[in-house]
Coordinates of C-alpha atoms and ligand atoms in Angstrom, one line a residue:
M29 CA -42.9 8.3 11.1
K30 CA -41.6 8.6 7.5
N31 CA -43.0 6.3 4.8
Y32 CA -41.1 4.8 2.0
D33 CA -42.1 2.4 -0.8
V34 CA -38.9 0.3 -0.2
A35 CA -36.4 0.0 2.6
V36 CA -33.1 -1.5 1.5
I37 CA -30.8 -2.8 4.3
G38 CA -27.2 -2.6 3.3
A39 CA -25.3 -0.4 0.8
G40 CA -23.1 -3.1 -0.7
P41 CA -23.3 -3.6 -4.5
T42 CA -26.6 -5.5 -4.3
G43 CA -28.4 -2.9 -2.3
L44 CA -27.0 0.0 -4.3
V45 CA -28.0 -1.4 -7.6
L46 CA -31.5 -2.2 -6.3
A47 CA -31.8 1.4 -4.9
G48 CA -30.6 2.9 -8.3
L49 CA -33.0 0.9 -10.4
L50 CA -36.0 1.6 -8.2
S51 CA -35.3 5.3 -7.7
R52 CA -34.8 5.6 -11.4
A53 CA -38.4 4.3 -11.8
G54 CA -39.7 6.9 -9.4
V55 CA -39.9 4.7 -6.2
K56 CA -39.3 6.2 -2.8
V57 CA -36.3 4.3 -1.4
F58 CA -34.5 4.4 1.9
V59 CA -31.2 2.7 2.3
A60 CA -29.7 1.9 5.8
E61 CA -26.0 1.1 5.9
R62 CA -24.4 0.2 9.2
R63 CA -20.8 1.2 8.2
L64 CA -19.9 4.9 8.5
H65 CA -17.2 4.6 5.9
R66 CA -16.7 2.2 3.0
G67 CA -13.0 1.6 3.7
D68 CA -10.6 0.1 1.1
R69 CA -10.3 -3.5 2.4
P70 CA -10.0 -6.0 -0.4
K71 CA -13.2 -7.9 -1.4
A72 CA -14.4 -8.9 -4.9
V73 CA -12.8 -7.5 -8.0
V74 CA -14.1 -9.3 -11.1
L75 CA -16.9 -7.7 -13.1
H76 CA -18.5 -9.9 -15.6
A77 CA -20.1 -8.8 -18.9
P78 CA -23.7 -8.6 -17.6
T79 CA -22.5 -6.3 -14.8
L80 CA -20.5 -4.2 -17.3
E81 CA -23.6 -4.0 -19.6
L82 CA -25.7 -2.7 -16.7
L83 CA -23.0 -0.2 -15.7
D84 CA -23.0 0.9 -19.4
S85 CA -26.8 1.5 -19.2
F86 CA -26.2 3.5 -16.0
G87 CA -23.8 5.7 -18.0
L88 CA -20.9 4.6 -15.7
L89 CA -18.8 2.6 -18.2
D90 CA -16.2 5.3 -18.8
D91 CA -15.8 5.7 -15.0
V92 CA -15.4 1.9 -14.7
H93 CA -12.8 1.8 -17.5
A94 CA -10.8 4.6 -15.8
R95 CA -10.7 2.6 -12.5
S96 CA -10.4 -1.0 -13.8
I97 CA -8.2 -3.2 -16.0
P98 CA -9.4 -5.6 -18.8
L99 CA -8.8 -9.3 -18.5
E100 CA -9.3 -12.1 -21.0
R101 CA -9.0 -15.4 -19.3
F102 CA -8.9 -17.6 -16.2
S103 CA -5.8 -19.9 -16.2
F104 CA -5.1 -22.9 -14.1
H105 CA -1.3 -23.3 -13.7
V106 CA -0.4 -26.7 -12.3
S107 CA 3.0 -27.2 -10.7
G108 CA 4.9 -29.5 -13.0
A109 CA 1.9 -30.2 -15.3
G110 CA 1.4 -27.2 -17.6
S111 CA -1.5 -24.8 -17.9
Y112 CA -5.2 -24.7 -18.9
S113 CA -6.9 -21.5 -19.9
A114 CA -10.5 -20.6 -20.3
E115 CA -11.0 -17.6 -22.5
M116 CA -13.7 -15.1 -21.3
T117 CA -13.9 -13.5 -24.7
G118 CA -15.9 -14.8 -27.7
T119 CA -19.2 -14.7 -25.7
D120 CA -22.4 -13.1 -26.8
T121 CA -21.9 -9.6 -25.7
F122 CA -20.4 -6.4 -27.0
Q123 CA -18.2 -6.3 -23.9
D124 CA -14.9 -8.1 -24.4
G125 CA -13.9 -10.4 -21.6
Y126 CA -14.2 -8.9 -18.1
R127 CA -12.7 -6.3 -16.0
N128 CA -11.0 -6.2 -12.6
M129 CA -12.0 -3.3 -10.3
P130 CA -11.8 -3.2 -6.5
Q131 CA -15.3 -3.4 -5.0
P132 CA -15.1 -0.2 -2.8
L133 CA -14.5 1.8 -6.0
L134 CA -17.5 0.2 -7.7
E135 CA -19.7 0.8 -4.7
G136 CA -18.7 4.5 -4.8
L137 CA -20.0 4.8 -8.4
L138 CA -23.2 2.9 -7.6
E139 CA -24.0 5.1 -4.6
K140 CA -23.5 8.2 -6.7
Y141 CA -26.0 6.8 -9.3
A142 CA -28.6 5.9 -6.7
L143 CA -28.3 9.3 -5.0
E144 CA -28.7 11.1 -8.4
Y145 CA -32.2 9.5 -8.8
G146 CA -33.2 10.5 -5.2
A147 CA -32.6 7.4 -3.1
Q148 CA -32.1 8.4 0.6
I149 CA -28.9 6.6 1.8
E150 CA -28.0 6.8 5.5
H151 CA -24.6 5.6 6.8
G152 CA -24.0 4.6 10.4
V153 CA -27.6 3.2 10.6
G154 CA -28.0 -0.5 11.6
Y155 CA -31.2 -2.5 11.1
L156 CA -32.4 -4.0 14.3
S157 CA -35.8 -5.5 13.7
H158 CA -39.1 -5.1 11.9
E159 CA -42.8 -5.9 12.2
E160 CA -45.3 -6.3 9.5
S161 CA -48.9 -5.1 9.9
D162 CA -51.8 -4.4 7.5
T163 CA -50.6 -0.8 7.0
G164 CA -47.0 -1.8 6.1
T165 CA -43.7 -2.8 7.7
T166 CA -42.2 -0.8 10.5
V167 CA -38.4 -1.0 10.7
H168 CA -36.4 -0.3 13.8
F169 CA -32.8 1.0 13.6
D170 CA -29.8 1.7 15.7
G171 CA -28.9 5.4 14.9
H172 CA -32.1 6.4 13.1
P173 CA -35.8 6.9 13.9
D174 CA -38.2 4.1 12.8
I175 CA -39.5 4.2 9.3
R176 CA -42.5 2.5 7.6
C177 CA -42.2 0.8 4.2
T178 CA -44.2 -1.4 1.8
Y179 CA -41.3 -3.7 1.0
L180 CA -38.2 -4.4 3.0
V181 CA -35.2 -6.0 1.3
G182 CA -32.3 -7.5 3.2
C183 CA -29.1 -6.9 1.2
D184 CA -27.1 -7.0 4.4
G185 CA -24.6 -9.6 3.5
P186 CA -23.5 -13.0 4.8
R187 CA -24.6 -12.5 8.4
S188 CA -27.9 -10.9 7.4
A189 CA -29.8 -9.6 10.4
V190 CA -32.9 -9.4 8.3
R191 CA -32.6 -13.1 7.4
E192 CA -32.1 -13.9 11.0
S193 CA -35.1 -12.0 12.2
L194 CA -37.2 -14.0 9.6
G195 CA -35.7 -17.3 11.0
I196 CA -34.6 -18.4 7.5
A197 CA -31.7 -20.8 7.6
M198 CA -28.8 -21.0 5.1
T199 CA -28.5 -24.6 3.9
G200 CA -25.1 -25.9 2.8
R201 CA -21.7 -26.1 4.3
T202 CA -18.6 -24.1 5.3
L203 CA -15.3 -25.2 3.8
T204 CA -12.4 -26.0 6.0
S205 CA -10.0 -23.8 4.1
S206 CA -9.9 -20.0 4.4
Y207 CA -8.9 -17.2 2.1
L208 CA -6.4 -14.5 2.9
L209 CA -6.6 -11.6 0.5
V210 CA -3.6 -9.4 0.0
E211 CA -3.2 -6.5 -2.3
G212 CA 0.3 -5.5 -3.0
M213 CA 3.2 -5.0 -5.4
P214 CA 4.4 -8.1 -7.0
Q215 CA 8.2 -8.9 -7.4
E216 CA 7.5 -9.8 -11.0
L217 CA 4.8 -8.1 -13.1
T218 CA 3.4 -11.1 -15.1
G219 CA 0.0 -12.3 -16.3
R220 CA -1.6 -8.8 -16.6
D221 CA -4.5 -10.2 -18.7
E222 CA -5.6 -13.2 -16.7
V223 CA -6.7 -14.4 -13.3
G224 CA -4.1 -17.1 -12.6
I225 CA -5.0 -20.0 -10.3
F226 CA -1.7 -21.6 -9.2
V227 CA -2.2 -25.3 -8.2
G228 CA 0.5 -27.0 -6.2
S229 CA 0.5 -30.4 -4.5
T230 CA -0.4 -28.9 -1.1
G231 CA -3.0 -26.3 -2.1
M232 CA -3.6 -23.4 -4.5
V233 CA -3.5 -19.7 -4.7
T234 CA -5.1 -17.1 -7.1
M235 CA -3.2 -14.1 -8.3
M236 CA -4.8 -11.4 -10.4
P237 CA -3.8 -8.0 -11.5
I238 CA -5.7 -4.9 -10.2
P239 CA -5.2 -1.3 -11.3
G240 CA -2.0 0.5 -10.3
D241 CA 0.4 -2.3 -11.3
Q242 CA -0.7 -4.1 -8.2
V243 CA -1.9 -7.6 -7.7
L244 CA -4.5 -9.3 -5.5
V245 CA -3.4 -12.6 -4.0
A246 CA -6.3 -14.7 -2.8
G247 CA -5.5 -17.8 -0.8
P248 CA -3.8 -19.9 -0.1
A249 CA -6.5 -22.5 0.1
V250 CA -4.1 -24.9 1.8
T251 CA -5.1 -28.1 3.5
G252 CA -4.8 -27.8 7.3
L253 CA -4.5 -23.9 7.2
S254 CA -7.8 -22.8 8.7
L255 CA -8.1 -19.1 9.9
E256 CA -10.3 -18.1 12.7
R257 CA -12.6 -15.2 12.0
G258 CA -10.8 -12.0 13.0
A259 CA -7.5 -13.8 13.8
E260 CA -4.2 -12.0 13.1
V261 CA -2.4 -14.0 10.5
P262 CA 1.3 -13.2 10.1
W263 CA 2.1 -12.5 6.4
S264 CA 5.2 -14.6 6.8
R265 CA 3.0 -17.6 7.6
I266 CA 1.1 -17.1 4.4
E267 CA 4.3 -16.6 2.4
E268 CA 5.6 -19.9 3.6
A269 CA 2.4 -21.6 2.6
I270 CA 2.5 -20.0 -0.9
E271 CA 6.2 -21.1 -1.2
T272 CA 5.2 -24.7 -0.8
L273 CA 3.2 -24.5 -4.0
G274 CA 6.4 -24.5 -6.0
F275 CA 6.0 -21.4 -8.3
G276 CA 9.0 -19.5 -7.0
R277 CA 9.3 -15.7 -7.6
R278 CA 6.1 -15.6 -9.7
L279 CA 3.9 -15.5 -6.6
R280 CA 6.2 -13.4 -4.4
L281 CA 5.2 -9.9 -3.3
A282 CA 7.7 -7.1 -2.9
E283 CA 5.2 -5.3 -0.6
A284 CA 1.8 -6.2 1.0
I285 CA -0.4 -3.2 1.2
R286 CA -3.9 -4.2 2.3
T287 CA -5.1 -7.5 3.7
S288 CA -8.4 -9.1 4.7
H289 CA -9.6 -12.7 5.1
Y290 CA -12.7 -14.7 5.2
S291 CA -14.0 -18.2 5.5
V292 CA -15.8 -19.8 2.6
D293 CA -19.4 -21.0 2.6
L294 CA -21.4 -22.8 0.0
R295 CA -24.9 -22.0 1.1
T296 CA -28.3 -20.9 -0.2
A297 CA -31.1 -19.5 2.0
D298 CA -34.1 -21.8 2.4
R299 CA -36.4 -19.0 1.3
L300 CA -35.9 -15.6 -0.3
V301 CA -39.3 -14.1 0.3
A302 CA -41.5 -13.9 3.5
G303 CA -44.5 -11.7 3.1
N304 CA -43.3 -8.3 2.0
V305 CA -39.6 -9.0 3.1
V306 CA -37.1 -10.2 0.5
L307 CA -33.4 -11.3 0.6
A308 CA -30.9 -10.6 -2.1
G309 CA -27.2 -10.9 -2.6
D310 CA -24.9 -12.5 0.0
A311 CA -27.8 -12.4 2.4
A312 CA -29.4 -15.0 0.1
H313 CA -26.5 -17.1 -1.1
L314 CA -22.8 -17.7 -0.5
N315 CA -20.2 -19.3 -2.7
T316 CA -16.4 -19.6 -3.1
P317 CA -14.6 -16.8 -4.9
A318 CA -13.8 -19.1 -7.9
G319 CA -14.9 -17.4 -11.1
G320 CA -15.7 -14.1 -9.3
Q321 CA -19.4 -14.9 -9.0
G322 CA -20.6 -13.4 -5.7
L323 CA -20.7 -9.7 -6.5
N324 CA -22.1 -10.3 -10.0
L325 CA -24.7 -12.7 -8.8
G326 CA -25.9 -10.1 -6.1
I327 CA -26.2 -7.4 -8.8
S328 CA -28.3 -9.7 -11.0
D329 CA -30.5 -10.5 -8.0
A330 CA -31.1 -6.7 -7.8
V331 CA -32.0 -6.6 -11.4
A332 CA -34.4 -9.5 -11.1
L333 CA -36.0 -8.1 -8.0
S334 CA -36.4 -4.4 -9.1
W335 CA -39.1 -5.0 -11.7
R336 CA -41.1 -7.4 -9.6
I337 CA -41.3 -4.9 -6.8
L338 CA -42.5 -2.3 -9.3
V339 CA -45.2 -4.7 -10.5
A340 CA -46.3 -5.4 -7.0
L341 CA -46.2 -1.6 -6.0
N342 CA -48.3 -0.8 -9.1
G343 CA -51.1 -3.0 -8.0
G344 CA -50.1 -6.1 -9.9
N345 CA -50.2 -9.6 -8.5
P346 CA -48.1 -9.6 -5.3
Q347 CA -47.3 -13.3 -6.0
V348 CA -44.8 -12.0 -8.6
L349 CA -42.3 -12.1 -5.7
S350 CA -42.6 -15.9 -5.5
G351 CA -41.2 -16.1 -9.0
Y352 CA -38.1 -14.3 -7.7
D353 CA -37.8 -16.8 -4.9
E354 CA -37.9 -19.9 -7.2
E355 CA -35.8 -18.5 -10.0
R356 CA -33.1 -16.9 -8.0
R357 CA -32.7 -19.8 -5.6
S358 CA -32.3 -22.3 -8.3
Y359 CA -29.8 -20.0 -10.2
A360 CA -27.9 -19.4 -6.9
A361 CA -27.7 -23.1 -6.4
E362 CA -26.3 -23.6 -9.9
V363 CA -23.7 -20.9 -9.2
V364 CA -22.8 -22.4 -5.9
K365 CA -22.1 -25.7 -7.7
T366 CA -19.8 -24.3 -10.3
T367 CA -17.7 -22.5 -7.7
F368 CA -16.7 -25.7 -5.8
V369 CA -13.7 -26.4 -7.9
V370 CA -11.9 -28.9 -5.7
P371 CA -13.0 -31.9 -7.7
F372 CA -12.0 -30.1 -10.9
V373 CA -8.6 -29.2 -9.5
E374 CA -8.1 -32.9 -8.6
R375 CA -8.9 -33.9 -12.2
I376 CA -6.3 -31.2 -13.4
R377 CA -3.7 -32.6 -11.1
A378 CA -4.3 -36.2 -12.3
A379 CA -4.7 -35.3 -16.0
D380 CA -2.5 -36.9 -18.7
E381 CA -2.3 -36.6 -22.4
A382 CA -5.3 -38.8 -22.8
T383 CA -7.6 -36.9 -20.4
R384 CA -6.3 -33.4 -21.1
P385 CA -9.0 -32.6 -23.8
A386 CA -11.8 -33.6 -21.5
V387 CA -10.4 -31.4 -18.7
Q388 CA -10.1 -28.5 -21.1
A389 CA -13.7 -29.0 -22.3
E390 CA -14.8 -29.0 -18.7
L391 CA -13.0 -25.7 -18.1
D392 CA -14.5 -24.2 -21.2
A393 CA -18.0 -25.0 -20.0
L394 CA -17.1 -23.5 -16.6
A395 CA -16.0 -20.3 -18.2
L396 CA -19.3 -20.0 -20.1
S397 CA -21.2 -20.5 -16.9
W398 CA -19.0 -18.1 -14.9
S399 CA -19.7 -15.4 -17.5
Q400 CA -23.2 -15.2 -16.1
L401 CA -24.4 -14.5 -19.7
Y402 CA -26.2 -17.9 -20.0
P403 CA -28.0 -18.5 -16.8
G404 CA -30.1 -21.6 -16.6
A405 CA -28.0 -24.6 -17.6
G406 CA -31.2 -26.2 -18.9
H407 CA -31.3 -23.8 -21.9
F408 CA -28.1 -25.4 -23.3
H409 CA -28.6 -28.2 -25.9
D410 CA -25.6 -29.5 -27.8
G411 CA -23.6 -26.3 -27.0
R412 CA -26.4 -24.0 -28.2
Y413 CA -28.3 -21.7 -25.8
E414 CA -32.0 -21.6 -26.6
L415 CA -34.0 -18.4 -25.9
T416 CA -37.1 -20.1 -24.4
A417 CA -38.9 -18.8 -21.3
G418 CA -36.4 -17.9 -18.5
A419 CA -33.3 -17.6 -20.8
R420 CA -31.3 -14.4 -20.8
V421 CA -31.5 -12.4 -24.0
P422 CA -28.0 -11.2 -25.1
T423 CA -27.0 -7.6 -26.0
A424 CA -25.0 -8.9 -29.0
L425 CA -24.6 -12.1 -31.0
R426 CA -21.2 -13.5 -31.8
T427 CA -20.9 -14.8 -35.3
D428 CA -18.0 -16.0 -37.5
T429 CA -17.8 -12.6 -39.0
G430 CA -18.0 -10.6 -35.8
V431 CA -20.4 -9.3 -33.2
I432 CA -23.9 -8.2 -34.3
P433 CA -25.9 -5.9 -31.9
F434 CA -29.0 -7.6 -30.5
L435 CA -31.1 -6.3 -27.7
P436 CA -29.5 -3.1 -26.3
P437 CA -28.9 -2.8 -22.5
S438 CA -31.5 -0.9 -20.6
D439 CA -31.7 0.5 -17.0
R440 CA -35.5 0.6 -17.0
A441 CA -37.0 -1.7 -14.4
D442 CA -40.5 -0.5 -15.4
A443 CA -40.5 -1.5 -19.1
S444 CA -40.7 -4.8 -20.9
T445 CA -39.6 -5.2 -24.4
L446 CA -41.1 -6.8 -27.5
I447 CA -38.6 -8.3 -29.9
L448 CA -40.0 -9.1 -33.4
F449 CA -37.8 -11.0 -35.7
D450 CA -37.3 -9.1 -39.0
D451 CA -38.5 -12.1 -41.1
A452 CA -41.8 -12.4 -39.0
E453 CA -44.9 -11.0 -40.7
S454 CA -46.9 -9.9 -37.8
A455 CA -47.0 -9.2 -34.1
A456 CA -48.8 -11.5 -31.7
P457 CA -50.7 -10.0 -28.7
T458 CA -48.2 -9.1 -26.1
T459 CA -50.0 -8.1 -22.9
D460 CA -49.0 -10.0 -19.8
P461 CA -50.2 -8.6 -16.4
S462 CA -47.4 -10.3 -14.5
I463 CA -44.6 -8.2 -16.1
P464 CA -44.3 -4.4 -16.7
P465 CA -46.0 -3.1 -19.8
V466 CA -44.2 -3.3 -23.1
R467 CA -42.7 0.2 -23.8
Q468 CA -40.1 -0.7 -26.4
V469 CA -40.3 -2.7 -29.6
H470 CA -37.3 -3.9 -31.5
R471 CA -37.2 -5.4 -34.9
L472 CA -34.1 -7.6 -34.8
P473 CA -32.5 -10.2 -37.0
R474 CA -33.4 -13.8 -36.1
P475 CA -30.2 -15.4 -34.5
A476 CA -28.5 -17.2 -37.5
H477 CA -27.9 -20.9 -37.6
G478 CA -24.4 -21.9 -36.5
G479 CA -24.2 -19.3 -33.6
R480 CA -24.4 -20.2 -29.9
I481 CA -27.7 -18.4 -29.5
T482 CA -30.8 -20.1 -31.0
V483 CA -34.6 -19.5 -30.8
P484 CA -37.4 -22.2 -31.1
D485 CA -38.6 -23.2 -34.5
G486 CA -41.6 -21.0 -35.5
A487 CA -40.8 -18.2 -33.1
R488 CA -42.0 -14.8 -34.4
G489 CA -40.6 -12.8 -31.5
L490 CA -39.9 -12.7 -27.8
L491 CA -41.6 -10.9 -24.9
V492 CA -38.6 -9.9 -22.7
R493 CA -38.8 -8.9 -19.0
P494 CA -36.8 -5.9 -17.7
D495 CA -34.1 -8.3 -16.4
R496 CA -33.6 -9.5 -20.0
R497 CA -35.1 -12.9 -19.3
V498 CA -37.6 -14.2 -21.9
A499 CA -41.2 -14.0 -20.5
R500 CA -42.8 -15.8 -23.5
V501 CA -41.9 -16.9 -27.0
L502 CA -44.4 -15.6 -29.5
T503 CA -45.6 -17.9 -32.2
A504 CA -48.2 -17.5 -34.9
Ligands
FAD19 C1 -12.8 -10.4 2.2 C2 -13.8 -10.8 1.1 C3 -13.3 -11.1 -0.2 C4 -14.2 -11.4 -1.2 N1 -13.7 -11.8 -2.5 C5 -14.5 -12.1 -3.4 C6 -14.0 -12.4 -4.7 O1 -12.8 -12.5 -4.9 N2 -14.9 -12.7 -5.8 C7 -16.3 -12.6 -5.5 O2 -17.0 -12.9 -6.4 N3 -16.7 -12.4 -4.3 C8 -15.9 -12.1 -3.3 N4 -16.4 -11.7 -2.0 C9 -17.8 -11.7 -1.9 C10 -18.4 -10.4 -2.4 O3 -17.7 -9.3 -1.9 C11 -19.9 -10.4 -2.2 O4 -20.5 -11.4 -2.9 C12 -20.5 -9.1 -2.4 O5 -20.0 -8.1 -1.6 C13 -22.0 -9.2 -2.2 O6 -22.6 -8.0 -2.2 P1 -23.9 -7.7 -1.2 O7 -24.2 -6.3 -1.5 O8 -24.9 -8.7 -1.4 O9 -23.3 -7.8 0.3 P2 -22.2 -7.0 1.0 O10 -21.2 -6.5 0.1 O11 -21.7 -7.9 2.2 O12 -22.9 -5.7 1.6 C14 -23.8 -5.8 2.7 C15 -23.8 -4.5 3.3 O13 -24.8 -4.5 4.4 C16 -24.3 -3.8 5.5 N5 -25.0 -4.3 6.7 C17 -24.8 -5.6 7.3 N6 -25.6 -5.7 8.4 C18 -26.3 -4.5 8.4 C19 -27.3 -4.0 9.3 N7 -27.8 -4.8 10.3 N8 -27.8 -2.8 9.1 C20 -27.4 -2.0 8.0 N9 -26.5 -2.4 7.2 C21 -25.9 -3.7 7.4 C22 -22.8 -4.1 5.5 O14 -22.1 -3.1 6.2 C23 -22.5 -4.1 4.0 O15 -22.2 -2.8 3.5 C24 -15.6 -11.4 -1.0 C25 -16.1 -11.1 0.2 C26 -15.2 -10.7 1.3 C27 -15.8 -10.3 2.6

């Protein structure tokens, strides 16, 4: 039986990023993917700044630019009541806004990256079960001989068989509305720089541009239109539902090219870690497509998990994985909350001149959280994001005069970073056995007063984990 350090189940974006990061660090990785072919069925499209920064560190940003289009804002257009826009620019990153790229194209790039670093990726191989023993975990497949591994990671999507075999429940609820996804040619080519959410009295639909002058229509989320899984839904029925929203030609398609549909869940797994088996991505949490959170959240799970697996494999404290469970479940719960936009849409519908500023402020806050640049709502105080333990360190700081580079992106899951502020006199001791060793030291400017990013008074520097989260604030 072949032995691997890590077996990853599922070659979606989460599994592929994990495989790439671990292989890059010299770990022997096996990836089992049930599908023989990736296909081109519409799924997620929005790539947020942290994902773009990671893809940049993978050397893939040029490929991404060639296959995606830039966007600047999310706009809510309310039938008969004007529009509200949330800019996705002006955040603390050197990436401007976000980009739309069909998920199958992204997966193709990520797979190439993982293969280049030696990951073994097998298609047409379905996970069946596993058993853990003192010598490791044995995994049984359909379509492949058994393998043995030290860590098994279920990145096998919403109906995760790994999660099921662990008996872990997904707590939350399933919404009654369903989403139909249609990629096609619009009758009118408008709104090329925004994700437009069109709100009518009977429901809402999202329309966003994708490469090739096409659009992706997601919806309609219409009261009383519930789609059975796998049901054939005539496009004419959907068109009728969209017509009732009252936006006329703006939402009409000249041609529907590809379709898919899915039901929407708001759920988080009760546990993400059981012994040496871990869950990540959609196997661990599910949310609505609002703000394009699912794919980006799965990728950040992979980043958060990769360095912990390395610490554990290198003889560090295996309890390091429990930190993953706590941190990622609480962040997933935060994300799940921000994607349930029904109450917000009700407030938009009911808004008048007096309440409009409050609704806009709520949308601005949503946009900041959807950017995934500022995880951990608890780090925000009076609109400023404080870099204390657990906060994400930005790649660039936005100031009145422009963007100043801060901590550069890195694809190294095996290296922590020491930041010393350039006005601090000396370095404090920096060893911490619960994170990978410090291999990079950066002298950086202290975030200036007045910006969104702040550090605690008296901080001389920051010890930063490979997933860019602050491990410790260094003081005198
Ligand atoms: C139709 C659709 C539309 C979506 N639209 C959006 C959107 O607009 N915005 C957004 O943010 N998110 C959207 N999502 C969600 C987004 O696609 C997911 O969040 C993202 O794919 C999660 O990535 P993942 O790698 O965790 O899981 P997945 O992409 O689901 O990948 C899991 C992989 O595991 C494989 N697998 C499953 N079982 C096994 C097994 N037993 N053995 C081996 N392999 C297995 C599957 O074949 C799959 O390739 C959409 C999802 C769907 C289905």
